[in-house]
Amino acid sequence: MHNYQVIAMIVLLGPKMQYIQNLVQEQVKNIMSKQLLHPSAALSHHHQRTKTDHFITKPSFIASCSAFGPKKIGLVVRVAAETTESVYKFLRLQLAPMEAMIGVPPYKTSVI
């Protein structure tokens, strides 16, 4: 897990979460597809390329997800990232539709 400082696992479970599960699956697919198509865009600005890693690029953020349970009632999302901020941003974006269910945006930045 070289340079990955943040590991997260998110479990979305239940029929009320189906809409969000579908959105998250589609977004994860899009995010990771873009990184595969344009791997140089996934490089962290802190990482300097050398001759030895000329053809190898390591994304600064990786996400995957899998449906589970009877009738695929749940979704597990796995994330590895170099920064906490990138995971918070991902969670804010992916879980924003939950606001209608719980009354407040998840991971809302508090203002004092």
mmCIF file of N, CA and C in Angstrom:
data_model
loop_
_atom_site.group_PDB
_atom_site.id
_atom_site.type_symbol
_atom_site.label_atom_id
_atom_site.label_comp_id
_atom_site.label_asym_id
_atom_site.label_seq_id
_atom_site.Cartn_x
_atom_site.Cartn_y
_atom_site.Cartn_z
ATOM 1 N N MET A 1 0.835 -1.184 0.000
ATOM 2 C CA MET A 1 0.000 0.000 0.000
ATOM 3 C C MET A 1 0.879 1.246 0.000
ATOM 4 N N HIS A 2 1.948 1.198 -0.743
ATOM 5 C CA HIS A 2 2.926 2.276 -0.805
ATOM 6 C C HIS A 2 2.257 3.617 -1.104
ATOM 7 N N ASN A 3 2.461 4.578 -0.234
ATOM 8 C CA ASN A 3 1.952 5.945 -0.337
ATOM 9 C C ASN A 3 0.451 6.094 -0.110
ATOM 10 N N TYR A 4 -0.291 5.010 0.008
ATOM 11 C CA TYR A 4 -1.712 5.137 0.318
ATOM 12 C C TYR A 4 -1.840 5.285 1.823
ATOM 13 N N GLN A 5 -2.235 6.464 2.253
ATOM 14 C CA GLN A 5 -2.329 6.782 3.674
ATOM 15 C C GLN A 5 -3.733 6.575 4.227
ATOM 16 N N VAL A 6 -4.726 6.468 3.345
ATOM 17 C CA VAL A 6 -6.118 6.374 3.769
ATOM 18 C C VAL A 6 -6.761 5.153 3.121
ATOM 19 N N ILE A 7 -7.377 4.324 3.948
ATOM 20 C CA ILE A 7 -8.126 3.159 3.479
ATOM 21 C C ILE A 7 -9.531 3.292 4.052
ATOM 22 N N ALA A 8 -10.546 3.125 3.211
ATOM 23 C CA ALA A 8 -11.926 3.243 3.683
ATOM 24 C C ALA A 8 -12.773 2.123 3.096
ATOM 25 N N MET A 9 -13.775 1.718 3.861
ATOM 26 C CA MET A 9 -14.764 0.765 3.370
ATOM 27 C C MET A 9 -16.129 1.307 3.769
ATOM 28 N N ILE A 10 -17.008 1.442 2.804
ATOM 29 C CA ILE A 10 -18.338 1.976 3.025
ATOM 30 C C ILE A 10 -19.331 0.882 2.663
ATOM 31 N N VAL A 11 -20.300 0.644 3.528
ATOM 32 C CA VAL A 11 -21.328 -0.360 3.267
ATOM 33 C C VAL A 11 -22.667 0.355 3.164
ATOM 34 N N LEU A 12 -23.318 0.199 2.025
ATOM 35 C CA LEU A 12 -24.661 0.740 1.810
ATOM 36 C C LEU A 12 -25.599 -0.455 1.747
ATOM 37 N N LEU A 13 -26.565 -0.519 2.650
ATOM 38 C CA LEU A 13 -27.384 -1.718 2.787
ATOM 39 C C LEU A 13 -28.857 -1.368 2.885
ATOM 40 N N GLY A 14 -29.664 -2.090 2.153
ATOM 41 C CA GLY A 14 -31.109 -1.972 2.277
ATOM 42 C C GLY A 14 -31.774 -1.418 1.037
ATOM 43 N N PRO A 15 -33.060 -1.710 0.897
ATOM 44 C CA PRO A 15 -33.789 -1.295 -0.304
ATOM 45 C C PRO A 15 -33.897 0.224 -0.453
ATOM 46 N N LYS A 16 -33.916 0.963 0.645
ATOM 47 C CA LYS A 16 -33.990 2.426 0.556
ATOM 48 C C LYS A 16 -32.705 3.021 -0.006
ATOM 49 N N MET A 17 -31.634 2.268 0.051
ATOM 50 C CA MET A 17 -30.336 2.740 -0.432
ATOM 51 C C MET A 17 -30.068 2.348 -1.886
ATOM 52 N N GLN A 18 -30.997 1.643 -2.521
ATOM 53 C CA GLN A 18 -30.766 1.123 -3.873
ATOM 54 C C GLN A 18 -30.407 2.230 -4.863
ATOM 55 N N TYR A 19 -31.115 3.343 -4.803
ATOM 56 C CA TYR A 19 -30.845 4.456 -5.715
ATOM 57 C C TYR A 19 -29.406 4.959 -5.539
ATOM 58 N N ILE A 20 -28.994 5.141 -4.295
ATOM 59 C CA ILE A 20 -27.640 5.624 -4.010
ATOM 60 C C ILE A 20 -26.610 4.574 -4.403
ATOM 61 N N GLN A 21 -26.916 3.303 -4.166
ATOM 62 C CA GLN A 21 -26.007 2.223 -4.569
ATOM 63 C C GLN A 21 -25.755 2.276 -6.071
ATOM 64 N N ASN A 22 -26.818 2.460 -6.849
ATOM 65 C CA ASN A 22 -26.673 2.522 -8.306
ATOM 66 C C ASN A 22 -25.832 3.725 -8.727
ATOM 67 N N LEU A 23 -26.081 4.883 -8.096
ATOM 68 C CA LEU A 23 -25.291 6.082 -8.411
ATOM 69 C C LEU A 23 -23.815 5.880 -8.092
ATOM 70 N N VAL A 24 -23.544 5.327 -6.914
ATOM 71 C CA VAL A 24 -22.155 5.120 -6.491
ATOM 72 C C VAL A 24 -21.455 4.148 -7.435
ATOM 73 N N GLN A 25 -22.121 3.052 -7.794
ATOM 74 C CA GLN A 25 -21.509 2.086 -8.717
ATOM 75 C C GLN A 25 -21.148 2.755 -10.035
ATOM 76 N N GLU A 26 -22.050 3.571 -10.559
ATOM 77 C CA GLU A 26 -21.800 4.243 -11.835
ATOM 78 C C GLU A 26 -20.656 5.249 -11.709
ATOM 79 N N GLN A 27 -20.634 6.008 -10.620
ATOM 80 C CA GLN A 27 -19.573 6.996 -10.419
ATOM 81 C C GLN A 27 -18.202 6.342 -10.244
ATOM 82 N N VAL A 28 -18.149 5.265 -9.479
ATOM 83 C CA VAL A 28 -16.873 4.558 -9.287
ATOM 84 C C VAL A 28 -16.378 4.025 -10.629
ATOM 85 N N LYS A 29 -17.291 3.471 -11.404
ATOM 86 C CA LYS A 29 -16.924 2.967 -12.734
ATOM 87 C C LYS A 29 -16.368 4.105 -13.598
ATOM 88 N N ASN A 30 -17.017 5.258 -13.574
ATOM 89 C CA ASN A 30 -16.555 6.406 -14.366
ATOM 90 C C ASN A 30 -15.203 6.922 -13.893
ATOM 91 N N ILE A 31 -15.038 7.058 -12.583
ATOM 92 C CA ILE A 31 -13.776 7.559 -12.024
ATOM 93 C C ILE A 31 -12.618 6.653 -12.413
ATOM 94 N N MET A 32 -12.792 5.367 -12.214
ATOM 95 C CA MET A 32 -11.698 4.441 -12.483
ATOM 96 C C MET A 32 -11.456 4.266 -13.982
ATOM 97 N N SER A 33 -12.499 4.347 -14.795
ATOM 98 C CA SER A 33 -12.321 4.266 -16.249
ATOM 99 C C SER A 33 -11.500 5.439 -16.757
ATOM 100 N N LYS A 34 -11.772 6.629 -16.234
ATOM 101 C CA LYS A 34 -11.007 7.813 -16.639
ATOM 102 C C LYS A 34 -9.538 7.659 -16.269
ATOM 103 N N GLN A 35 -9.271 7.084 -15.101
ATOM 104 C CA GLN A 35 -7.880 6.893 -14.687
ATOM 105 C C GLN A 35 -7.177 5.877 -15.579
ATOM 106 N N LEU A 36 -7.905 4.868 -16.039
ATOM 107 C CA LEU A 36 -7.293 3.883 -16.932
ATOM 108 C C LEU A 36 -7.046 4.474 -18.313
ATOM 109 N N LEU A 37 -7.945 5.341 -18.762
ATOM 110 C CA LEU A 37 -7.777 5.958 -20.076
ATOM 111 C C LEU A 37 -6.707 7.041 -20.079
ATOM 112 N N HIS A 38 -6.577 7.750 -18.955
ATOM 113 C CA HIS A 38 -5.617 8.850 -18.840
ATOM 114 C C HIS A 38 -4.801 8.676 -17.567
ATOM 115 N N PRO A 39 -3.942 7.667 -17.508
ATOM 116 C CA PRO A 39 -3.219 7.386 -16.265
ATOM 117 C C PRO A 39 -2.323 8.523 -15.796
ATOM 118 N N SER A 40 -1.813 9.338 -16.695
ATOM 119 C CA SER A 40 -0.938 10.426 -16.257
ATOM 120 C C SER A 40 -1.706 11.451 -15.439
ATOM 121 N N ALA A 41 -2.999 11.567 -15.667
ATOM 122 C CA ALA A 41 -3.816 12.495 -14.888
ATOM 123 C C ALA A 41 -3.986 12.013 -13.458
ATOM 124 N N ALA A 42 -3.767 10.727 -13.225
ATOM 125 C CA ALA A 42 -3.941 10.164 -11.886
ATOM 126 C C ALA A 42 -2.715 10.364 -11.006
ATOM 127 N N LEU A 43 -1.616 10.786 -11.593
ATOM 128 C CA LEU A 43 -0.405 10.977 -10.792
ATOM 129 C C LEU A 43 -0.566 12.138 -9.834
ATOM 130 N N SER A 44 -0.087 11.957 -8.668
ATOM 131 C CA SER A 44 -0.063 13.037 -7.683
ATOM 132 C C SER A 44 0.979 14.058 -8.116
ATOM 133 N N HIS A 45 0.736 15.331 -7.808
ATOM 134 C CA HIS A 45 1.724 16.348 -8.162
ATOM 135 C C HIS A 45 2.984 16.223 -7.318
ATOM 136 N N HIS A 46 2.940 15.414 -6.265
ATOM 137 C CA HIS A 46 4.122 15.200 -5.421
ATOM 138 C C HIS A 46 5.043 14.124 -6.001
ATOM 139 N N HIS A 47 4.538 13.339 -6.922
ATOM 140 C CA HIS A 47 5.280 12.187 -7.430
ATOM 141 C C HIS A 47 6.084 12.602 -8.653
ATOM 142 N N GLN A 48 7.361 12.394 -8.631
ATOM 143 C CA GLN A 48 8.213 12.683 -9.774
ATOM 144 C C GLN A 48 8.488 11.385 -10.524
ATOM 145 N N ARG A 49 8.330 11.405 -11.830
ATOM 146 C CA ARG A 49 8.588 10.213 -12.627
ATOM 147 C C ARG A 49 10.085 10.002 -12.793
ATOM 148 N N THR A 50 10.459 8.752 -12.804
ATOM 149 C CA THR A 50 11.843 8.391 -13.074
ATOM 150 C C THR A 50 11.851 7.460 -14.268
ATOM 151 N N LYS A 51 13.044 7.141 -14.751
ATOM 152 C CA LYS A 51 13.131 6.225 -15.887
ATOM 153 C C LYS A 51 12.555 4.863 -15.554
ATOM 154 N N THR A 52 12.665 4.436 -14.308
ATOM 155 C CA THR A 52 12.186 3.102 -13.943
ATOM 156 C C THR A 52 10.671 3.008 -13.917
ATOM 157 N N ASP A 53 9.965 4.136 -13.682
ATOM 158 C CA ASP A 53 8.511 4.053 -13.668
ATOM 159 C C ASP A 53 7.891 4.795 -14.854
ATOM 160 N N HIS A 54 8.650 4.912 -15.929
ATOM 161 C CA HIS A 54 8.182 5.611 -17.114
ATOM 162 C C HIS A 54 6.848 5.060 -17.610
ATOM 163 N N PHE A 55 6.676 3.749 -17.588
ATOM 164 C CA PHE A 55 5.461 3.143 -18.108
ATOM 165 C C PHE A 55 4.478 2.772 -16.999
ATOM 166 N N ILE A 56 4.843 3.001 -15.767
ATOM 167 C CA ILE A 56 3.984 2.636 -14.652
ATOM 168 C C ILE A 56 3.530 3.908 -13.954
ATOM 169 N N THR A 57 2.232 4.091 -13.871
ATOM 170 C CA THR A 57 1.707 5.221 -13.127
ATOM 171 C C THR A 57 0.781 4.691 -12.046
ATOM 172 N N LYS A 58 0.888 5.262 -10.889
ATOM 173 C CA LYS A 58 0.081 4.831 -9.758
ATOM 174 C C LYS A 58 -0.910 5.941 -9.449
ATOM 175 N N PRO A 59 -2.203 5.642 -9.506
ATOM 176 C CA PRO A 59 -3.178 6.683 -9.194
ATOM 177 C C PRO A 59 -3.117 7.070 -7.719
ATOM 178 N N SER A 60 -3.438 8.304 -7.429
ATOM 179 C CA SER A 60 -3.449 8.768 -6.041
ATOM 180 C C SER A 60 -4.744 8.391 -5.329
ATOM 181 N N PHE A 61 -5.723 7.896 -6.093
ATOM 182 C CA PHE A 61 -7.027 7.521 -5.543
ATOM 183 C C PHE A 61 -7.522 6.285 -6.290
ATOM 184 N N ILE A 62 -7.933 5.261 -5.543
ATOM 185 C CA ILE A 62 -8.476 4.038 -6.139
ATOM 186 C C ILE A 62 -9.784 3.713 -5.432
ATOM 187 N N ALA A 63 -10.807 3.367 -6.205
ATOM 188 C CA ALA A 63 -12.081 2.953 -5.619
ATOM 189 C C ALA A 63 -12.608 1.745 -6.382
ATOM 190 N N SER A 64 -13.294 0.873 -5.659
ATOM 191 C CA SER A 64 -13.969 -0.260 -6.283
ATOM 192 C C SER A 64 -15.216 -0.554 -5.473
ATOM 193 N N CYS A 65 -16.157 -1.259 -6.074
ATOM 194 C CA CYS A 65 -17.367 -1.611 -5.331
ATOM 195 C C CYS A 65 -17.911 -2.945 -5.818
ATOM 196 N N SER A 66 -18.665 -3.592 -4.926
ATOM 197 C CA SER A 66 -19.265 -4.894 -5.221
ATOM 198 C C SER A 66 -20.621 -4.980 -4.541
ATOM 199 N N ALA A 67 -21.600 -5.469 -5.285
ATOM 200 C CA ALA A 67 -22.916 -5.733 -4.706
ATOM 201 C C ALA A 67 -22.839 -7.053 -3.944
ATOM 202 N N PHE A 68 -23.664 -7.188 -2.895
ATOM 203 C CA PHE A 68 -23.668 -8.428 -2.123
ATOM 204 C C PHE A 68 -25.060 -8.688 -1.555
ATOM 205 N N GLY A 69 -25.231 -9.890 -1.070
ATOM 206 C CA GLY A 69 -26.464 -10.272 -0.391
ATOM 207 C C GLY A 69 -27.537 -10.762 -1.343
ATOM 208 N N PRO A 70 -28.628 -11.255 -0.741
ATOM 209 C CA PRO A 70 -29.737 -11.718 -1.572
ATOM 210 C C PRO A 70 -30.300 -10.546 -2.380
ATOM 211 N N LYS A 71 -30.499 -10.779 -3.633
ATOM 212 C CA LYS A 71 -31.011 -9.751 -4.557
ATOM 213 C C LYS A 71 -30.122 -8.510 -4.584
ATOM 214 N N LYS A 72 -28.856 -8.702 -4.260
ATOM 215 C CA LYS A 72 -27.870 -7.599 -4.278
ATOM 216 C C LYS A 72 -28.383 -6.396 -3.491
ATOM 217 N N ILE A 73 -28.813 -6.658 -2.270
ATOM 218 C CA ILE A 73 -29.405 -5.629 -1.417
ATOM 219 C C ILE A 73 -28.369 -4.674 -0.821
ATOM 220 N N GLY A 74 -27.098 -5.049 -0.902
ATOM 221 C CA GLY A 74 -26.053 -4.210 -0.324
ATOM 222 C C GLY A 74 -24.949 -3.901 -1.315
ATOM 223 N N LEU A 75 -24.169 -2.900 -0.978
ATOM 224 C CA LEU A 75 -23.017 -2.518 -1.792
ATOM 225 C C LEU A 75 -21.869 -2.188 -0.854
ATOM 226 N N VAL A 76 -20.715 -2.770 -1.120
ATOM 227 C CA VAL A 76 -19.517 -2.418 -0.362
ATOM 228 C C VAL A 76 -18.601 -1.636 -1.304
ATOM 229 N N VAL A 77 -18.141 -0.487 -0.823
ATOM 230 C CA VAL A 77 -17.258 0.387 -1.596
ATOM 231 C C VAL A 77 -15.922 0.431 -0.868
ATOM 232 N N ARG A 78 -14.847 0.181 -1.602
ATOM 233 C CA ARG A 78 -13.500 0.194 -1.033
ATOM 234 C C ARG A 78 -12.713 1.343 -1.667
ATOM 235 N N VAL A 79 -11.992 2.065 -0.819
ATOM 236 C CA VAL A 79 -11.235 3.223 -1.289
ATOM 237 C C VAL A 79 -9.829 3.180 -0.699
ATOM 238 N N ALA A 80 -8.842 3.485 -1.526
ATOM 239 C CA ALA A 80 -7.465 3.694 -1.072
ATOM 240 C C ALA A 80 -7.018 5.021 -1.678
ATOM 241 N N ALA A 81 -6.426 5.872 -0.848
ATOM 242 C CA ALA A 81 -6.039 7.195 -1.334
ATOM 243 C C ALA A 81 -4.801 7.689 -0.605
ATOM 244 N N GLU A 82 -4.160 8.660 -1.211
ATOM 245 C CA GLU A 82 -2.978 9.260 -0.607
ATOM 246 C C GLU A 82 -3.344 10.335 0.411
ATOM 247 N N THR A 83 -4.522 10.943 0.268
ATOM 248 C CA THR A 83 -4.894 12.022 1.184
ATOM 249 C C THR A 83 -6.285 11.814 1.764
ATOM 250 N N THR A 84 -6.458 12.274 2.980
ATOM 251 C CA THR A 84 -7.761 12.239 3.639
ATOM 252 C C THR A 84 -8.749 13.127 2.893
ATOM 253 N N GLU A 85 -8.287 14.266 2.418
ATOM 254 C CA GLU A 85 -9.156 15.210 1.730
ATOM 255 C C GLU A 85 -9.809 14.593 0.504
ATOM 256 N N SER A 86 -9.062 13.782 -0.249
ATOM 257 C CA SER A 86 -9.644 13.170 -1.446
ATOM 258 C C SER A 86 -10.743 12.175 -1.082
ATOM 259 N N VAL A 87 -10.583 11.480 0.040
ATOM 260 C CA VAL A 87 -11.620 10.541 0.482
ATOM 261 C C VAL A 87 -12.843 11.309 0.972
ATOM 262 N N TYR A 88 -12.646 12.385 1.735
ATOM 263 C CA TYR A 88 -13.776 13.205 2.177
ATOM 264 C C TYR A 88 -14.545 13.763 0.985
ATOM 265 N N LYS A 89 -13.827 14.242 -0.012
ATOM 266 C CA LYS A 89 -14.482 14.781 -1.207
ATOM 267 C C LYS A 89 -15.302 13.692 -1.890
ATOM 268 N N PHE A 90 -14.720 12.512 -2.045
ATOM 269 C CA PHE A 90 -15.425 11.381 -2.644
ATOM 270 C C PHE A 90 -16.689 11.055 -1.850
ATOM 271 N N LEU A 91 -16.559 10.958 -0.523
ATOM 272 C CA LEU A 91 -17.711 10.622 0.317
ATOM 273 C C LEU A 91 -18.790 11.699 0.251
ATOM 274 N N ARG A 92 -18.386 12.967 0.293
ATOM 275 C CA ARG A 92 -19.376 14.055 0.195
ATOM 276 C C ARG A 92 -20.161 13.955 -1.100
ATOM 277 N N LEU A 93 -19.458 13.738 -2.202
ATOM 278 C CA LEU A 93 -20.133 13.661 -3.500
ATOM 279 C C LEU A 93 -21.020 12.425 -3.614
ATOM 280 N N GLN A 94 -20.506 11.287 -3.198
ATOM 281 C CA GLN A 94 -21.248 10.040 -3.365
ATOM 282 C C GLN A 94 -22.442 9.925 -2.421
ATOM 283 N N LEU A 95 -22.309 10.466 -1.220
ATOM 284 C CA LEU A 95 -23.369 10.318 -0.225
ATOM 285 C C LEU A 95 -24.312 11.520 -0.163
ATOM 286 N N ALA A 96 -24.100 12.533 -0.980
ATOM 287 C CA ALA A 96 -24.962 13.718 -0.990
ATOM 288 C C ALA A 96 -26.444 13.381 -1.187
ATOM 289 N N PRO A 97 -26.801 12.412 -2.033
ATOM 290 C CA PRO A 97 -28.224 12.083 -2.194
ATOM 291 C C PRO A 97 -28.897 11.569 -0.916
ATOM 292 N N MET A 98 -28.119 11.209 0.093
ATOM 293 C CA MET A 98 -28.703 10.748 1.358
ATOM 294 C C MET A 98 -29.359 11.886 2.133
ATOM 295 N N GLU A 99 -29.070 13.118 1.761
ATOM 296 C CA GLU A 99 -29.630 14.263 2.484
ATOM 297 C C GLU A 99 -31.155 14.190 2.536
ATOM 298 N N ALA A 100 -31.787 13.779 1.454
ATOM 299 C CA ALA A 100 -33.250 13.675 1.426
ATOM 300 C C ALA A 100 -33.764 12.666 2.454
ATOM 301 N N MET A 101 -32.979 11.649 2.756
ATOM 302 C CA MET A 101 -33.395 10.612 3.706
ATOM 303 C C MET A 101 -33.105 10.982 5.154
ATOM 304 N N ILE A 102 -31.971 11.641 5.393
ATOM 305 C CA ILE A 102 -31.560 11.872 6.782
ATOM 306 C C ILE A 102 -31.699 13.329 7.233
ATOM 307 N N GLY A 103 -32.012 14.225 6.299
ATOM 308 C CA GLY A 103 -32.277 15.610 6.666
ATOM 309 C C GLY A 103 -31.091 16.554 6.653
ATOM 310 N N VAL A 104 -29.890 16.033 6.636
ATOM 311 C CA VAL A 104 -28.682 16.865 6.560
ATOM 312 C C VAL A 104 -27.703 16.205 5.596
ATOM 313 N N PRO A 105 -26.860 16.998 4.951
ATOM 314 C CA PRO A 105 -25.877 16.386 4.056
ATOM 315 C C PRO A 105 -24.807 15.631 4.844
ATOM 316 N N PRO A 106 -24.539 14.387 4.474
ATOM 317 C CA PRO A 106 -23.444 13.660 5.126
ATOM 318 C C PRO A 106 -22.116 14.363 4.835
ATOM 319 N N TYR A 107 -21.238 14.366 5.794
ATOM 320 C CA TYR A 107 -19.910 14.977 5.657
ATOM 321 C C TYR A 107 -19.986 16.462 5.328
ATOM 322 N N LYS A 108 -21.038 17.103 5.811
ATOM 323 C CA LYS A 108 -21.166 18.543 5.606
ATOM 324 C C LYS A 108 -20.046 19.242 6.363
ATOM 325 N N THR A 109 -19.437 20.213 5.714
ATOM 326 C CA THR A 109 -18.419 21.014 6.367
ATOM 327 C C THR A 109 -19.140 21.979 7.295
ATOM 328 N N SER A 110 -18.842 21.912 8.576
ATOM 329 C CA SER A 110 -19.526 22.777 9.534
ATOM 330 C C SER A 110 -18.980 24.195 9.461
ATOM 331 N N VAL A 111 -19.868 25.141 9.605
ATOM 332 C CA VAL A 111 -19.495 26.553 9.598
ATOM 333 C C VAL A 111 -19.808 27.106 10.980
ATOM 334 N N ILE A 112 -18.809 27.690 11.604
ATOM 335 C CA ILE A 112 -18.996 28.221 12.966
ATOM 336 C C ILE A 112 -19.155 29.714 12.914
#
